[in-house]
Short mmCIF file of C-alpha atoms in Angstrom, two decimals:
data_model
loop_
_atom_site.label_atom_id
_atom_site.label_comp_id
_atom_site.label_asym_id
_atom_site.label_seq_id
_atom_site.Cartn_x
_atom_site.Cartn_y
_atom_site.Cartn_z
CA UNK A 1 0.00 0.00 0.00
CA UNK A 2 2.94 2.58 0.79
CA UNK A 3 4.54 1.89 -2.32
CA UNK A 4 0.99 2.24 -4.18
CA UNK A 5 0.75 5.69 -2.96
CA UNK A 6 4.14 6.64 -3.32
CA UNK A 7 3.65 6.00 -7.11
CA UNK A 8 0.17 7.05 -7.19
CA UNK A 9 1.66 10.88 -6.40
CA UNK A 10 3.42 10.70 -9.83
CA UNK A 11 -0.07 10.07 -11.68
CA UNK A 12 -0.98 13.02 -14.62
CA UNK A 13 -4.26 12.61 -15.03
CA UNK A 14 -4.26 15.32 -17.88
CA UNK A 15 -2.77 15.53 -21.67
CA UNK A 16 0.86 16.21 -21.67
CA UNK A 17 1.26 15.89 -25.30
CA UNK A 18 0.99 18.36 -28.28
CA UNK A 19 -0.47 14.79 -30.76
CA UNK A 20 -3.15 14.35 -27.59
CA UNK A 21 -5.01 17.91 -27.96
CA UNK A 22 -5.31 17.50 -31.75
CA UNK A 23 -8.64 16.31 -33.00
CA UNK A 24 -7.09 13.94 -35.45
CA UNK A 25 -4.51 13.10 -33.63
CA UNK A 26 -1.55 14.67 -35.73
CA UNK A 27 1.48 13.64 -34.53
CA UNK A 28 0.82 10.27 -33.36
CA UNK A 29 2.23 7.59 -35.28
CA UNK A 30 2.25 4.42 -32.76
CA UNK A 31 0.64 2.87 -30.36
CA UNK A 32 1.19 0.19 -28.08
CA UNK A 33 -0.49 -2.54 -26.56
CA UNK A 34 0.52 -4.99 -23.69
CA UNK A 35 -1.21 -8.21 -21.80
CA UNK A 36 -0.12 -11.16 -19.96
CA UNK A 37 -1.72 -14.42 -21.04
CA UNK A 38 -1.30 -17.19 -18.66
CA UNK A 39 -0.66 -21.19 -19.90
CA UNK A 40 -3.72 -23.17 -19.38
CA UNK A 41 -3.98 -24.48 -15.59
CA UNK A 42 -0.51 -22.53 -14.57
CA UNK A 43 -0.81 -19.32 -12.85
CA UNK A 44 2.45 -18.96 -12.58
CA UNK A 45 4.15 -19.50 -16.52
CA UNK A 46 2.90 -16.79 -18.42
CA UNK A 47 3.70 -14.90 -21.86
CA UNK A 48 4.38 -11.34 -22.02
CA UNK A 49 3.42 -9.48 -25.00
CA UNK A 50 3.95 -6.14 -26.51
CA UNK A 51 3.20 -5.16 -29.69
CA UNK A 52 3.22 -1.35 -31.78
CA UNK A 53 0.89 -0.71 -33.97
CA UNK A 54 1.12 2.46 -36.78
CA UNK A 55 -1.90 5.05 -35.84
CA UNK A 56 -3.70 5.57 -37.37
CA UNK A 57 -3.54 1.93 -39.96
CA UNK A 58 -3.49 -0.10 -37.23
CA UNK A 59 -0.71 -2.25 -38.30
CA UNK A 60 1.34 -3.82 -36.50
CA UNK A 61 4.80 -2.91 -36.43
CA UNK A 62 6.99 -4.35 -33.57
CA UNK A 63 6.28 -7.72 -31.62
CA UNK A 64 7.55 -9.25 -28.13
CA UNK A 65 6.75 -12.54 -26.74
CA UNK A 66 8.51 -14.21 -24.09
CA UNK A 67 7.65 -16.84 -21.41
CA UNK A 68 8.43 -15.24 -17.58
CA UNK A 69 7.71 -17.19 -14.46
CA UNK A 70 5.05 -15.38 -11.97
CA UNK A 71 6.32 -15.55 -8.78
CA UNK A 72 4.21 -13.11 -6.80
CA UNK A 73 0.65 -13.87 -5.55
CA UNK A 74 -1.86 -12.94 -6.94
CA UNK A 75 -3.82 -9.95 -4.22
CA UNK A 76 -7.16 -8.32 -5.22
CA UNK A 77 -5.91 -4.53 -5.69
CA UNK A 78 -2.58 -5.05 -6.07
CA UNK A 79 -2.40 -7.29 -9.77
CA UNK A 80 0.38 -4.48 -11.20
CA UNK A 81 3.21 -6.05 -8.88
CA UNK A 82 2.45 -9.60 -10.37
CA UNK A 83 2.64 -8.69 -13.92
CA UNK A 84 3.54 -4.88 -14.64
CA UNK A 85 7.29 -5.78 -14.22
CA UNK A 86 7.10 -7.59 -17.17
CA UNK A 87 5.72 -4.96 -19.27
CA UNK A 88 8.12 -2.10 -18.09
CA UNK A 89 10.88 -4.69 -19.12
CA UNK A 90 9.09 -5.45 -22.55
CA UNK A 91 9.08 -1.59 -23.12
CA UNK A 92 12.46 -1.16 -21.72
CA UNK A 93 14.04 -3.59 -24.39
CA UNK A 94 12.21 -2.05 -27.12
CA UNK A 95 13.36 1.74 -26.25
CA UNK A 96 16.84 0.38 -26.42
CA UNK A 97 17.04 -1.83 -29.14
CA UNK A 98 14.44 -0.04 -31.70
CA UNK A 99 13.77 3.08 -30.35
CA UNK A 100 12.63 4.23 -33.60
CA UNK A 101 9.59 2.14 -33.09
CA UNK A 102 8.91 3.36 -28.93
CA UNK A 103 5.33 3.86 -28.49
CA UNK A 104 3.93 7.25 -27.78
CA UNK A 105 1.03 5.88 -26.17
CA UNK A 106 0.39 2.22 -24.53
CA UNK A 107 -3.08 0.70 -24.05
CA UNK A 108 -3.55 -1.77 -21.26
CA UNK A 109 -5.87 -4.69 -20.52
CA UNK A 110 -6.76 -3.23 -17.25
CA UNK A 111 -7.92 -0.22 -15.01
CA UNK A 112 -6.39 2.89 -14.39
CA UNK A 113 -7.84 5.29 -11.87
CA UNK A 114 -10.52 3.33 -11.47
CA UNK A 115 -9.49 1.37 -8.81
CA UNK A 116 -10.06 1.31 -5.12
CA UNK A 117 -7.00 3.05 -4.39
CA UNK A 118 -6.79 5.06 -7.29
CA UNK A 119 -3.61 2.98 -8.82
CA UNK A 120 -4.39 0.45 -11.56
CA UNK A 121 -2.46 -1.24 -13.65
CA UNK A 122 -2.45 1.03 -16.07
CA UNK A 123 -1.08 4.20 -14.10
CA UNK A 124 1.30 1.49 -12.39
CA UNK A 125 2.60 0.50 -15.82
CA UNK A 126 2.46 4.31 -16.72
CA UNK A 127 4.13 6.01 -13.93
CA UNK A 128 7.10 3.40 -14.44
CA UNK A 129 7.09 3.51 -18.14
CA UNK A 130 6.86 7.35 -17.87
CA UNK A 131 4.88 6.66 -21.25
CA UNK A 132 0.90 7.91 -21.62
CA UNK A 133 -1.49 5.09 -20.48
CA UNK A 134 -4.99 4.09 -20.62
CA UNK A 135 -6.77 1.77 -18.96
CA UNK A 136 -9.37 -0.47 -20.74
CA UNK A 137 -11.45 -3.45 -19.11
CA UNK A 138 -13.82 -5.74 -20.07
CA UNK A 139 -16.04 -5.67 -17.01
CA UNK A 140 -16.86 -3.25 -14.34
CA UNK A 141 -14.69 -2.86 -11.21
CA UNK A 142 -16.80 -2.23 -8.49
CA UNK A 143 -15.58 0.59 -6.39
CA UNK A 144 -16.57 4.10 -4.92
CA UNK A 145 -20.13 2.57 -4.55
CA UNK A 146 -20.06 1.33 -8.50
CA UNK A 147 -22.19 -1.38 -9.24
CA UNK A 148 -23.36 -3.44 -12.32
CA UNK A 149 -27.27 -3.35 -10.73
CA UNK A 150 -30.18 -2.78 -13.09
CA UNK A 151 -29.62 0.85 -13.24
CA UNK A 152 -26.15 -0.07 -14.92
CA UNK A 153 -27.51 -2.59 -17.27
CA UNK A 154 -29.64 0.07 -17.98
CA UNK A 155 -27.45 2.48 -19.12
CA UNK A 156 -25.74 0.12 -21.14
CA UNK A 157 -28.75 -0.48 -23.73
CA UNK A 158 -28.93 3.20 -23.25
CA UNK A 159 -25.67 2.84 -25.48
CA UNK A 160 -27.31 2.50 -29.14
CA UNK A 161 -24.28 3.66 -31.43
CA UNK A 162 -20.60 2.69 -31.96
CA UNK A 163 -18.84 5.69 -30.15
CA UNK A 164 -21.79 6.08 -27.65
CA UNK A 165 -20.76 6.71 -23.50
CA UNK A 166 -21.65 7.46 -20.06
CA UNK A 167 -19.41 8.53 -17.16
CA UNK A 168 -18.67 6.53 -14.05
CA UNK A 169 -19.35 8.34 -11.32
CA UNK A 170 -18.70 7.14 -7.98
CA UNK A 171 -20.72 8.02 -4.51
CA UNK A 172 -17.70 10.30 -3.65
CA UNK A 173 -18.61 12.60 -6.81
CA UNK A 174 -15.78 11.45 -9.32
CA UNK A 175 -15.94 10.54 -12.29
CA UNK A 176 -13.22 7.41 -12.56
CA UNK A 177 -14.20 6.19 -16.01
CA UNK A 178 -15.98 6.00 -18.90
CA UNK A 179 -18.35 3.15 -20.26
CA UNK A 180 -17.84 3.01 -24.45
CA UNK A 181 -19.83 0.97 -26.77
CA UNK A 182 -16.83 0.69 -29.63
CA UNK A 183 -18.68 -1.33 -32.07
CA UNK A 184 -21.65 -3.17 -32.62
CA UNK A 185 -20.96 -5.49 -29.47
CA UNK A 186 -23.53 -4.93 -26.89
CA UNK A 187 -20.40 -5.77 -24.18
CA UNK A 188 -19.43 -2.23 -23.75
CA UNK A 189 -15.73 -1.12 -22.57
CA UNK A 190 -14.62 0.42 -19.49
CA UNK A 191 -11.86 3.34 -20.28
CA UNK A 192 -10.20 4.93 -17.51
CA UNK A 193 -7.05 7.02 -17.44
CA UNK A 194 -3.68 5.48 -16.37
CA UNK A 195 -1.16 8.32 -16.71
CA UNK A 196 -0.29 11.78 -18.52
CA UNK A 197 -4.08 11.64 -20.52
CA UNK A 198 -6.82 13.31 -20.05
CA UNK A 199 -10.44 10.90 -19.52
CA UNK A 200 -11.83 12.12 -23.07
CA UNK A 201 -8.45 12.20 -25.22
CA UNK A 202 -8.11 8.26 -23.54
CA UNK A 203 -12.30 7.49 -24.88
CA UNK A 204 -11.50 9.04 -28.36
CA UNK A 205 -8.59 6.93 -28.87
CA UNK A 206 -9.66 3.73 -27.78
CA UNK A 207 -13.12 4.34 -30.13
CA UNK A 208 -10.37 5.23 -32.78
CA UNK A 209 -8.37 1.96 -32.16
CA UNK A 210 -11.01 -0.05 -32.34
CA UNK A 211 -11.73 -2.58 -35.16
CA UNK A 212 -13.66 -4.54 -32.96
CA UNK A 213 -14.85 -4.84 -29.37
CA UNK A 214 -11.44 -4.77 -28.15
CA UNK A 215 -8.75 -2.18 -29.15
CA UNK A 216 -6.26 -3.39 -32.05
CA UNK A 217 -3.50 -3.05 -30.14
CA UNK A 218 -4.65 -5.00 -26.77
CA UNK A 219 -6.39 -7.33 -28.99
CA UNK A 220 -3.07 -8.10 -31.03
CA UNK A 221 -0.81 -8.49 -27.91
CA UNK A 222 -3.46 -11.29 -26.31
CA UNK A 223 -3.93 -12.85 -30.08
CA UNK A 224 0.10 -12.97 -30.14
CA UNK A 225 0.56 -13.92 -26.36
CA UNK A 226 -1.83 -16.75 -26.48
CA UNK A 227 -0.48 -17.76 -30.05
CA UNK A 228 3.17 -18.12 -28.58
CA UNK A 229 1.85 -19.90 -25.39
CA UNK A 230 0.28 -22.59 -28.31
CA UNK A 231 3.20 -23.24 -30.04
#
């Protein structure tokens, strides 16, 4: 918990870069994605992936698989200390052996600062990085007085277009995320911001990553991860 809110003072929860406050984006030419997909009945042998993709083709330009061994438990809250090491190295090899092809911005399977204490994975993975970060999960994390009730389920048909949101506002009066409908899944997404983004730049470029339900670039590094884990 100490080290979770020593790190947690570091979060920028705002846009810090010139590509970011552009309404096409100008600027921004790739964007990374990273997940940790486990081998079947073995918490603890896992593949890392990281992948850059070219924004805005969605290509993908840079791949990293490797098998790690997950030592530490796994702790309801805490998840980023079990697998964001792995990342940070993934991004650390890249920046020094293709820099050239560094992302500018890294999408995360994952919350950001919606999270009981404020610190997901994705500011955890963004703080360390020092790299933008977004947070996007596949189903609610109930905090703050959050719930998936009928009033949530609700709002969620509420959600009739591609693009279509609603804020996530907790009983304390904060908005910690934003629910997206990013295609013509009725599973919606839940986008929250990890580090040095602003809530709606993070929305618009998940919706503007997205080929499907999931983000390209999330959705290539668990296609790749679980690919490497089969072979």
């Amino acid at each position: 918990r100490r080290e979770q809110a020593r790190l947690q003072a570091a979060v920028l929860p705002r846009d810090t870069e010139r590509w970011q406050r552009d309404p096409a984006f100008a600027g921004l030419r790739r964007v990374g994605g990273g997940d940790l997909s486990y081998a079947k009945g073995d918490d603890t042998s896992a593949c890392a992936s990281l992948v850059v993709l070219s924004y805005p083709a969605l290509e993908v330009l840079y791949e990293d698989c490797r098998m790690v061994a997950v030592n530490a438990p796994y702790v309801a809250g805490f998840l980023a200390f079990r697998e964001v090491p792995f990342l940070v190295e993934a991004v650390q090899r890249l920046q020094k052996e293709e820099p050239e092809l560094s992302p500018q911005v890294l999408l995360v399977d994952g919350n950001g600062l919606l999270h009981p204490r404020g610190f997901g994975v994705a500011c955890h993975l963004g703080v360390l990085t020092d790299l933008p970060c977004i947070g996007v999960a596949k189903n609610l994390l109930q905090v703050d007085g959050l719930v998936r009730d009928e009033l949530h389920r609700e709002q969620i048909r509420s959600l009739q277009s591609s693009g279509d949101t609603f804020p996530l506002t907790g009983t304390s009066g904060r908005v910690l995320g934003m629910v997206l409908r990013s295609c013509n899944s009725s599973k919606p997404l839940y986008v929250s911001v990890g580090h040095r983004v602003s809530l709606d730049t993070a929305v618009r470029l998940v919706k503007s990553c997205c080929r499907y339900r999931i983000p390209e670039p999330i959705r290539q590094a668990d296609i790749r991860s679980r690919e490497y884990i089969r072979k």
